[in-house]
Amino acid sequence: MSETSKPGNFITQIIDKDNESGKHNGVVMTRFPPEPNGYLHIGHAKSICLNFGIAQRYNGQCNLRFDDTNPEKESVEYIESIKRDVEWLGFEWKDEPKFASDYFQALYDFAVQLIEMGKAYVCELNGEQMREYRGTLKEPGKNSPYRDRSVAENLALFTDMKNGKYKDGEVVLRAKIDMASPNMNLRDPIIYRVRHVHHHQTGDQWCVYPMYDFTHCLSDAIENITHSICTLEFQDHRPLYDWVLDTLGTVHPQQIEFARLNLNYTVTSKRKLKQLVDEKHVDGWDDPRMPTISGLRRRGYTALAIRNFCERIGVTRSDGVVDVSMLEHAIREDLDANANRAMAVLNPIKVTLTNYPEDKEEIFTVNNHPKNEDAGQRKVPFSKTLYIDAADFAEEPPRKWKRLTLEGAVRLRGGYVITCDEAIKNEAGEVVELLCRYDENTLGVNPEGYKPKGVIHWVSAQHAVDATVNLYDRLFNNDAPDANYEDKTFLDFINEESLTVLTNAKVEPSLLASEKGQGFQFEREGYFCRDLEKDGMVFNRTVTLRDSWAKIEAKGK
RNA sequence: UGGGGUAUCGCCAAGCGGUAAGGCAACAGGUUUUGAUCCUGUCAUGCGUAGGUUCGAAUCCUGCUACCCCAGCCA
């Protein structure tokens, strides 16, 4: 599909109009501007797909720009993870990654220019006073007593700020706009503050750092961004964005806001995700239960699935909550089409084929994919003793049961039809072994005179490979863990059963040749992937198969 | 009447004055050596609400309602 045949949205409509009127001479330049203060999550994926996707659609380019103006909260680890994630999603930024900190000198010069124009002043109000003078949502603020300093004095004071003559928080540089504006952002916003901290990019070169509102618009202008796409909460900042650029007379990118992604049953706030990591509710930013890009990757989500998901949810200005089933559908769709099949017995019980020769061994050739012949075939060994899943046998089967039962017959996937004669139990009354007979005339052929109830997966005991399987479920059991509740926080909704570790799983030997990160469909169980980090046979469940039996069962209860 | 936004099926979302696309979910069938996939069908006389303009309104106008964002020296 060509880029332009993909569905558009209100932003592409704006750009189409701009291109018609020749506003930017047909040039489209966007940017993805994360602050390196955490790992990227699925919400960022939407923004990445939007910004890079628009650039592709219009043969433009997209910068990766780190909005690194608050060094205390930022780190190189986050920078590296962000680069890795954007790349993994399949996007290429223009040239080298950019940093707002690359522009610190230019930004400083712009601030000086503002002072010279009489449009900025150094203010000595402390935090509390600042708040008082700002007024409230319904009442206007009042002018700072420092508002009318001379240009010369402001220039000297700002130089002192830069040269480290003030302690953190003692003074700030403010834009002189309008303390009575109904828009709080225009009530003489702070544009520079003093912070004696080491910066991950500029070291100890600066002790004054520009604020977002001053930095972002000018960084966009410096990079000749044409369309500066951000989320809805910045709508109120647009007048300030425009004021800075208009006042300084630079090129003027257009800020366009869209609704950020909200997903039910999940939390998409860097602060909360960081809390989950810091307080060890999960095993790190890339825990497969996290909605981070790295977590999803480790869970087995593919970049293609995430891109498709982002395309399907659309881009609008109305904020809603997308159902996680949309995300799950996207990964099932990709893996169903592209993942090889394999057999894995998660909770094994032994099956002995009483009429199968003791030392005999057969090798079945099985298709890797039911529809795609190009996926090839693999060898699956078969012998007298097998494992099947405990859930596939029932002494007293419920209605519509299509699995093994006493005296019932069932097809072993890719192999013979077997009939169960006896269930051997331990002292606790649990079934520990099944004695079955196989029908030697049923390899690739239907049996004569009777019909198997269904098909189950299995693995030959002597050939089976031990594996650890991590069964992941949603991290929260409330559909809106993020919402504000009177007496609860999102931590109160953590699903205690979000991870079940199965250490006794038996998988077919072909899986020994799999690679880390490789995805499979374990037939009748779900989609799994070899863990990206751990060595050995460790598989993570990406998502279950759609399960209509579970619905039938649930209805019966 | 502080300011700024948004309202179309359970969820996402097309629609831009000519008579409500699509996807997810759900439900009902069919195929199936995966209770998967796939296929077929059902699912808004209705577009937050009340009026108005018009031959004709989800689209234009007016009033109302609900929800979201803003009082960090965060972004």
XYZ file of C-alpha atoms (C1' of nucleotides) in Angstrom:
632
model
C 0.000 0.000 0.000
C 1.414 3.382 -0.902
C 1.617 5.961 1.841
C -1.039 8.213 0.380
C -3.577 5.414 0.081
C -3.471 4.947 3.815
C -6.369 6.572 5.626
C -5.875 10.230 6.376
C -7.021 12.253 9.348
C -7.674 15.837 10.321
C -3.938 16.555 10.341
C -3.367 15.285 6.819
C -6.309 17.461 5.809
C -4.549 20.487 7.271
C -1.347 19.574 5.480
C -3.187 18.993 2.209
C -4.587 22.509 2.469
C -1.169 23.924 3.314
C 0.259 22.204 0.286
C -2.484 23.590 -1.918
C -1.879 27.113 -0.716
C 1.876 26.650 -0.846
C 2.232 27.633 2.796
C 5.476 25.729 3.328
C 6.354 25.343 -0.349
C 5.157 21.755 -0.137
C 7.748 20.863 2.469
C 6.677 18.709 5.409
C 9.017 18.472 8.373
C 7.917 16.930 11.655
C 9.618 15.859 14.836
C 9.128 13.360 17.630
C 10.219 15.156 20.815
C 10.398 12.865 23.861
C 11.857 13.945 27.155
C 14.409 11.259 28.135
C 12.914 10.767 31.584
C 11.497 7.268 31.130
C 10.883 4.531 28.604
C 8.554 4.983 25.671
C 5.121 3.374 25.915
C 2.287 2.454 23.576
C 0.990 6.027 23.711
C 4.304 7.257 22.358
C 4.016 4.646 19.622
C 0.904 6.468 18.429
C 2.801 9.733 18.305
C 5.795 8.113 16.607
C 3.632 6.495 13.946
C 1.851 9.811 13.438
C 4.935 12.015 13.141
C 7.100 9.641 11.138
C 4.095 8.420 9.160
C 3.176 11.954 8.096
C 6.739 12.628 7.026
C 6.701 9.458 4.904
C 3.320 10.228 3.428
C 4.484 13.627 2.180
C 8.048 12.676 1.305
C 9.215 14.835 4.150
C 11.366 14.019 7.122
C 11.046 13.627 10.836
C 13.590 14.551 13.484
C 14.104 12.663 16.684
C 14.628 15.407 19.219
C 15.240 14.911 22.897
C 13.499 17.593 24.900
C 16.184 17.605 27.554
C 15.698 20.789 29.524
C 15.183 19.226 32.944
C 18.432 17.343 33.627
C 17.530 16.098 37.112
C 14.987 13.673 35.736
C 16.774 12.631 32.601
C 19.442 10.077 31.804
C 21.498 8.542 29.041
C 19.879 5.174 29.710
C 16.537 6.660 28.703
C 18.047 8.267 25.617
C 19.456 4.945 24.479
C 16.205 3.100 25.114
C 14.232 5.690 23.152
C 16.527 5.440 20.136
C 16.317 1.656 20.258
C 12.522 1.688 20.468
C 11.948 4.157 17.638
C 14.298 2.196 15.427
C 12.713 -1.098 16.367
C 9.296 0.275 15.447
C 10.746 0.696 11.989
C 11.313 4.424 11.656
C 14.298 6.430 10.555
C 14.924 9.925 11.805
C 16.683 12.594 9.827
C 20.448 12.774 10.366
C 21.697 12.445 13.926
C 19.275 12.665 16.837
C 18.768 16.262 17.943
C 18.766 17.624 21.470
C 17.109 20.756 22.741
C 20.366 21.142 24.651
C 22.123 21.561 21.290
C 20.341 24.905 21.187
C 21.099 26.153 24.688
C 23.356 28.934 23.400
C 20.885 29.969 20.710
C 18.080 29.870 23.249
C 20.110 32.013 25.641
C 20.673 34.533 22.867
C 16.968 34.593 22.086
C 16.277 35.273 25.759
C 18.702 38.183 25.697
C 16.923 39.471 22.633
C 13.616 39.300 24.461
C 15.087 41.289 27.341
C 16.422 43.885 24.942
C 12.957 44.218 23.475
C 11.622 44.865 26.947
C 9.664 41.611 26.731
C 11.341 39.683 29.517
C 12.499 40.437 33.044
C 14.328 38.869 35.924
C 11.971 38.188 38.813
C 12.919 37.550 42.439
C 9.561 36.382 43.732
C 9.899 33.059 45.523
C 7.737 30.066 44.719
C 4.994 30.910 47.147
C 4.833 34.558 46.148
C 4.861 33.555 42.523
C 1.757 31.477 43.085
C 0.001 34.311 44.905
C 0.779 36.831 42.209
C -0.378 34.448 39.505
C -4.006 34.676 40.635
C -6.455 31.846 40.142
C -8.440 30.380 37.286
C -11.193 32.912 37.848
C -9.248 35.889 39.184
C -6.560 37.805 37.356
C -3.016 37.852 38.672
C -1.120 40.967 39.613
C 2.129 42.346 38.312
C 5.379 41.342 39.923
C 7.161 44.208 41.675
C 10.181 43.335 39.533
C 8.275 43.635 36.284
C 9.410 47.117 35.354
C 13.151 46.839 35.739
C 15.219 48.532 33.070
C 16.555 46.615 30.140
C 20.094 47.237 31.353
C 19.358 45.916 34.805
C 17.629 42.829 33.413
C 20.536 42.191 31.104
C 22.993 42.400 33.986
C 20.863 40.234 36.221
C 20.355 37.569 33.538
C 24.095 37.511 32.952
C 24.556 36.991 36.684
C 22.048 34.140 36.536
C 24.010 32.500 33.788
C 27.292 33.044 35.616
C 26.132 31.249 38.712
C 25.666 34.214 41.035
C 22.339 32.863 42.246
C 21.309 29.750 44.034
C 18.650 27.366 42.673
C 15.244 28.989 42.767
C 16.413 32.434 43.789
C 15.540 34.197 40.556
C 13.930 33.392 37.243
C 13.564 35.035 33.863
C 9.967 35.712 32.896
C 8.300 36.739 29.668
C 6.388 39.991 30.049
C 2.960 39.268 28.623
C -0.245 39.788 30.609
C -0.888 38.958 34.265
C -4.640 39.369 33.695
C -4.886 36.908 30.830
C -7.628 34.299 31.235
C -5.010 31.886 29.913
C -2.731 31.065 32.834
C 0.137 30.326 30.466
C 0.250 33.946 29.426
C 0.562 35.368 32.965
C 4.250 36.215 32.584
C 5.438 32.619 32.260
C 8.855 31.632 33.561
C 11.215 30.943 30.688
C 14.507 30.346 32.509
C 15.324 28.971 35.944
C 18.541 28.437 37.886
C 19.577 24.799 38.391
C 23.079 23.954 39.481
C 22.993 20.419 38.177
C 25.071 18.347 35.813
C 23.430 17.840 32.447
C 23.822 14.527 30.625
C 24.669 16.323 27.382
C 26.152 19.696 28.302
C 27.850 18.701 31.532
C 28.398 21.675 33.830
C 28.390 24.257 31.089
C 25.067 25.748 32.154
C 23.404 26.529 35.462
C 20.378 28.137 33.842
C 17.947 25.940 31.941
C 15.125 27.074 29.638
C 11.542 25.986 30.275
C 9.501 23.892 27.876
C 7.373 26.721 26.480
C 10.404 28.764 25.525
C 12.452 25.833 24.303
C 10.011 23.854 22.262
C 8.738 26.470 19.845
C 12.225 27.835 19.204
C 13.678 24.352 18.717
C 10.936 23.731 16.163
C 11.809 27.011 14.442
C 15.533 26.233 14.444
C 14.880 22.860 12.843
C 12.471 24.348 10.302
C 9.670 22.130 11.474
C 6.522 22.827 9.461
C 3.955 20.987 11.569
C 4.563 20.612 15.281
C 2.254 17.861 16.431
C 1.574 17.455 20.142
C -1.128 16.247 22.490
C -4.303 18.011 23.562
C -3.085 19.292 26.912
C -0.822 21.721 25.062
C -3.708 23.540 23.409
C -3.570 26.255 26.037
C 0.131 26.632 25.368
C -0.325 27.403 21.687
C -0.876 31.144 22.269
C 2.450 31.202 24.113
C 4.123 29.129 21.404
C 2.880 31.688 18.902
C 3.775 34.670 21.104
C 7.410 33.641 21.434
C 7.881 33.050 17.731
C 5.960 36.153 16.688
C 7.809 38.350 19.150
C 11.175 37.027 18.076
C 10.201 37.086 14.418
C 11.398 33.597 13.540
C 9.924 31.151 11.059
C 6.644 29.935 12.480
C 5.806 26.223 12.583
C 2.158 25.361 13.188
C 1.326 23.576 16.416
C -1.408 20.976 15.958
C -2.837 19.017 18.863
C -4.333 15.521 18.810
C -5.807 13.238 21.466
C -3.293 11.047 23.246
C -3.920 7.318 23.427
C -5.727 5.880 26.414
C -6.067 2.118 26.727
C -8.392 0.441 29.172
C -6.918 -1.881 31.813
C -3.605 -0.104 31.436
C -1.719 2.863 32.750
C -0.013 5.180 30.277
C 1.749 7.774 32.308
C 5.504 7.802 32.564
C 5.295 8.792 36.190
C 3.154 5.800 37.098
C 5.139 3.399 34.968
C 8.292 4.583 36.690
C 6.622 4.009 40.034
C 5.770 0.420 39.062
C 9.428 -0.111 38.223
C 10.899 1.734 41.224
C 8.616 0.013 43.701
C 9.284 -3.339 42.060
C 5.710 -4.185 41.219
C 7.184 -5.365 37.927
C 10.641 -6.585 36.941
C 11.705 -3.457 35.092
C 10.722 -1.177 32.253
C 10.793 -4.140 29.865
C 8.693 -6.442 32.014
C 6.344 -8.142 29.528
C 3.367 -6.849 31.482
C 4.366 -3.234 30.927
C 2.734 -1.196 28.145
C 6.171 0.115 27.267
C 7.525 -0.505 23.788
C 10.296 -2.611 25.326
C 7.802 -4.519 27.464
C 5.554 -5.232 24.500
C 8.561 -6.325 22.480
C 9.616 -8.736 25.196
C 6.048 -9.942 25.460
C 6.203 -10.906 21.794
C 4.436 -7.999 20.139
C 5.839 -7.178 16.711
C 6.544 -3.728 15.353
C 4.137 -4.444 12.505
C 1.309 -5.240 14.882
C 1.902 -2.054 16.845
C 2.017 0.026 13.678
C -1.200 -1.547 12.409
C -2.835 -0.896 15.740
C -1.818 2.758 15.649
C -3.152 3.121 12.155
C -6.488 1.593 13.062
C -7.246 3.641 16.156
C -7.046 6.805 14.094
C -6.065 10.336 14.986
C -8.640 12.820 16.251
C -9.111 15.597 18.754
C -11.644 13.754 20.885
C -10.138 11.877 23.759
C -11.448 8.408 24.286
C -10.356 5.077 25.644
C -9.368 2.358 23.237
C -10.244 -1.206 24.181
C -7.157 -3.422 24.718
C -8.862 -6.033 22.576
C -7.899 -3.829 19.615
C -4.229 -4.219 20.501
C -4.669 -7.933 21.068
C -6.393 -8.292 17.742
C -3.467 -6.583 16.009
C -0.903 -9.013 17.396
C -3.079 -12.082 16.828
C -3.590 -11.016 13.254
C 0.159 -10.720 12.615
C 1.174 -13.864 14.469
C -1.599 -15.984 12.998
C -0.346 -15.108 9.538
C 3.365 -15.169 10.254
C 4.275 -17.308 13.251
C 5.167 -20.973 12.924
C 3.154 -23.501 14.888
C 4.613 -25.783 17.516
C 3.344 -28.077 20.238
C 3.920 -27.369 23.895
C 2.337 -29.142 26.830
C 1.967 -26.670 29.641
C 0.642 -28.872 32.429
C 1.746 -32.373 31.435
C 0.221 -35.696 32.379
C 1.658 -38.935 31.106
C -0.015 -41.043 28.445
C 1.126 -44.606 27.794
C 0.082 -46.272 24.561
C -0.354 -49.849 25.728
C -0.411 -51.331 22.234
C 2.562 -49.383 20.881
C 5.870 -51.307 20.706
C 8.234 -50.569 23.585
C 11.214 -49.385 21.594
C 9.521 -48.069 18.522
C 9.986 -44.480 17.498
C 8.442 -42.608 14.575
C 9.141 -39.222 13.118
C 6.131 -37.312 11.824
C 6.541 -34.549 9.320
C 4.303 -31.650 10.233
C 3.521 -28.340 8.512
C 4.844 -25.279 10.252
C 1.818 -23.283 9.189
C -1.676 -24.452 8.227
C -2.053 -22.013 5.341
C 1.395 -20.945 4.331
C 3.317 -23.733 2.642
C 6.392 -21.545 2.350
C 6.757 -21.848 6.103
C 7.947 -25.400 5.479
C 7.746 -28.491 7.635
C 9.418 -29.901 10.712
C 10.046 -33.305 12.246
C 8.145 -34.303 15.354
C 9.156 -37.541 17.121
C 6.552 -39.971 18.439
C 6.858 -42.896 20.847
C 5.046 -45.104 23.358
C 5.010 -42.551 26.154
C 3.638 -39.075 25.613
C 2.572 -36.014 27.504
C -0.720 -34.274 26.969
C -2.150 -31.357 28.887
C -4.053 -32.166 32.043
C -6.809 -29.846 30.838
C -7.377 -32.093 27.828
C -8.647 -35.033 29.854
C -11.811 -35.252 31.915
C -13.197 -38.265 33.688
C -16.582 -36.675 33.766
C -16.708 -34.473 30.705
C -19.032 -31.498 30.572
C -21.469 -31.106 27.719
C -19.917 -30.443 24.295
C -16.528 -31.747 25.467
C -14.261 -32.313 22.471
C -11.211 -33.678 24.251
C -10.100 -36.954 25.800
C -12.279 -38.870 28.200
C -12.572 -42.442 29.434
C -13.380 -44.699 26.488
C -13.358 -41.696 24.206
C -11.214 -41.236 21.115
C -9.284 -38.182 20.140
C -6.807 -37.291 17.387
C -3.247 -36.485 18.364
C -2.405 -33.498 16.217
C -0.325 -34.635 13.254
C -0.438 -38.232 14.477
C -2.729 -41.102 15.364
C -6.159 -41.359 16.894
C -6.040 -42.749 20.431
C -8.680 -44.118 22.754
C -8.416 -43.951 26.524
C -8.942 -47.142 28.541
C -7.948 -46.252 32.029
C -6.995 -43.354 34.253
C -4.468 -44.130 36.960
C -4.755 -42.001 40.075
C -2.471 -41.291 42.998
C -3.497 -41.549 46.650
C -4.911 -38.060 46.496
C -7.242 -39.130 43.742
C -5.514 -37.095 41.056
C -5.108 -38.540 37.586
C -1.391 -39.133 37.046
C -1.338 -41.342 33.985
C -3.609 -42.404 31.187
C -3.491 -45.809 29.544
C -4.560 -45.508 25.922
C -4.551 -47.497 22.707
C -3.554 -46.035 19.366
C -5.195 -46.926 16.059
C -2.415 -47.689 13.613
C -4.651 -47.059 10.602
C -5.318 -43.431 11.373
C -2.155 -41.664 10.342
C -3.421 -38.979 7.965
C -6.681 -40.909 7.558
C -9.970 -40.873 9.387
C -10.700 -43.998 11.419
C -13.328 -46.424 10.232
C -16.405 -47.047 12.271
C -15.958 -44.282 14.841
C -15.209 -40.614 15.050
C -12.681 -38.909 17.304
C -14.169 -36.174 19.486
C -11.497 -33.665 18.639
C -7.830 -32.926 18.273
C -5.329 -32.385 21.055
C -1.653 -31.511 21.140
C 1.037 -33.692 22.676
C 4.755 -34.253 22.923
C 6.787 -37.467 23.105
C 8.041 -37.950 26.662
C 11.537 -39.158 25.868
C 12.048 -36.450 23.257
C 10.373 -33.617 25.129
C 12.382 -30.580 26.117
C 11.831 -29.030 29.525
C 10.786 -25.421 29.375
C 9.703 -22.565 31.567
C 6.595 -20.815 30.376
C 5.509 -17.425 31.643
C 1.768 -16.965 31.401
C 1.055 -13.254 31.377
C -2.279 -11.671 32.000
C -3.316 -8.033 32.281
C -1.448 -6.062 34.933
C -4.584 -4.374 36.245
C -7.976 -5.872 36.839
C -9.775 -2.558 36.720
C -10.581 -1.114 33.319
C -9.606 2.386 34.404
C -6.771 2.015 36.914
C -5.636 5.519 35.996
C -8.832 7.263 37.030
C -9.221 9.233 40.231
C -10.822 7.292 43.024
C -11.584 8.567 46.480
C -9.638 5.991 48.437
C -7.695 4.021 45.870
C -4.712 4.430 43.622
C -3.776 2.493 40.516
C -1.561 0.267 42.677
C -4.665 -1.076 44.407
C -5.796 -2.555 41.112
C -2.705 -4.579 40.355
C -3.702 -8.065 39.265
C -1.948 -10.450 41.630
C -2.267 -13.158 39.005
C -0.742 -11.215 36.156
C 2.098 -13.730 35.982
C 1.948 -17.509 36.340
C 5.256 -19.278 35.934
C 5.053 -22.838 34.658
C 8.331 -24.662 35.304
C 7.232 -28.113 34.271
C 6.257 -27.477 30.674
C 7.311 -29.945 27.963
C 7.877 -28.641 24.466
C 8.666 -30.335 21.187
C 12.397 -30.648 20.412
C 12.277 -28.460 17.291
C 11.995 -25.479 19.626
C 15.596 -26.062 20.665
C 16.550 -24.426 17.385
C 14.473 -21.298 17.998
C 16.015 -17.902 18.473
C 15.526 -15.420 21.254
C 12.534 -13.263 20.547
C 11.096 -15.640 17.971
C 7.335 -15.940 18.058
C 5.281 -19.129 17.782
C 1.771 -20.303 18.056
C 1.713 -23.127 20.555
C -1.248 -24.903 19.045
C -4.470 -24.645 21.013
C -2.676 -22.616 23.711
C -1.783 -19.226 22.321
C 1.046 -17.165 20.920
C 4.386 -17.321 22.692
C 7.890 -16.044 22.130
C 11.323 -17.103 23.293
C 12.322 -14.660 25.989
C 14.643 -11.979 24.674
C 16.765 -11.791 27.806
C 16.950 -15.186 29.480
C 18.986 -18.043 28.073
C 17.473 -21.460 27.525
C 13.926 -22.578 26.954
C 11.951 -19.696 28.426
C 8.782 -18.718 26.618
C 6.509 -15.779 27.268
C 2.856 -15.866 26.413
C 2.146 -12.936 24.128
C -1.606 -13.413 23.935
C -4.033 -16.309 24.140
C -5.932 -17.659 21.171
C -9.503 -16.496 20.889
C -11.304 -19.044 22.993
C -14.928 -19.776 22.212
C -14.826 -22.828 24.478
C -14.101 -20.569 27.435
C -17.292 -18.687 26.602
C -19.329 -21.869 26.396
C -17.874 -22.996 29.712
C -18.534 -19.657 31.346
C -22.148 -19.735 30.190
C -22.637 -23.165 31.704
C -21.756 -21.856 35.136
C -20.584 33.023 31.156
C -12.523 32.478 33.982
C -10.095 30.318 29.500
C -9.351 26.301 26.090
C -11.410 21.726 24.007
C -14.694 17.363 22.758
C -19.623 14.949 21.946
C -21.729 9.745 15.557
C -23.322 1.821 17.801
C -20.541 -1.358 24.093
C -15.169 0.713 22.175
C -12.306 3.258 18.125
C -13.801 5.913 13.830
C -15.543 7.763 8.545
C -18.773 11.556 7.262
C -17.392 18.375 5.439
C -25.957 20.131 3.141
C -28.348 14.999 -0.800
C -30.629 10.858 2.990
C -25.340 6.980 8.694
C -18.354 3.662 5.736
C -15.032 0.547 8.188
C -12.477 -1.905 12.342
C -12.794 -4.065 17.451
C -16.247 -6.494 20.612
C -20.783 -9.276 20.667
C -24.322 -12.713 18.631
C -26.016 -16.658 14.937
C -24.500 -20.137 11.208
C -20.717 -22.807 7.741
C -15.672 -25.008 6.876
C -11.709 -27.112 9.822
C -6.523 -32.961 12.071
C -5.818 -25.972 16.424
C -12.988 -25.121 20.460
C -7.621 -21.143 16.281
C -7.761 -19.186 11.396
C -11.168 -18.483 7.407
C -16.229 -17.621 5.380
C -21.479 -15.889 5.789
C -25.082 -13.212 8.301
C -27.078 -9.868 12.484
C -25.693 -5.320 15.050
C -27.366 3.481 14.789
C -35.225 5.489 10.879
C -30.203 7.246 14.357
C -25.591 11.234 15.009
C -25.321 14.574 23.486
C -30.080 17.547 23.950
C -34.026 21.302 22.599
C -35.358 24.479 18.971
C -34.474 26.993 14.156
C -32.864 27.607 8.693
C -33.615 24.415 4.220
C -37.149 20.805 -0.791
C -33.487 18.180 2.190
C -29.371 18.713 8.359
C -24.805 14.253 11.797
C -23.220 18.284 8.626
C -25.488 25.469 8.920
C -27.628 28.755 13.201
C -29.256 29.408 18.502
C -29.906 27.776 23.466
C -28.863 23.909 26.894
C -26.282 19.506 28.951
C -22.169 16.213 29.847
C -17.146 15.197 29.887
C -11.700 16.536 29.319
C -7.468 20.188 29.992
C -5.218 24.752 32.614
C -3.337 28.040 38.872
C 5.060 23.155 38.341
C 10.960 27.309 38.881
C 7.713 19.423 34.811
C 7.154 18.238 29.732
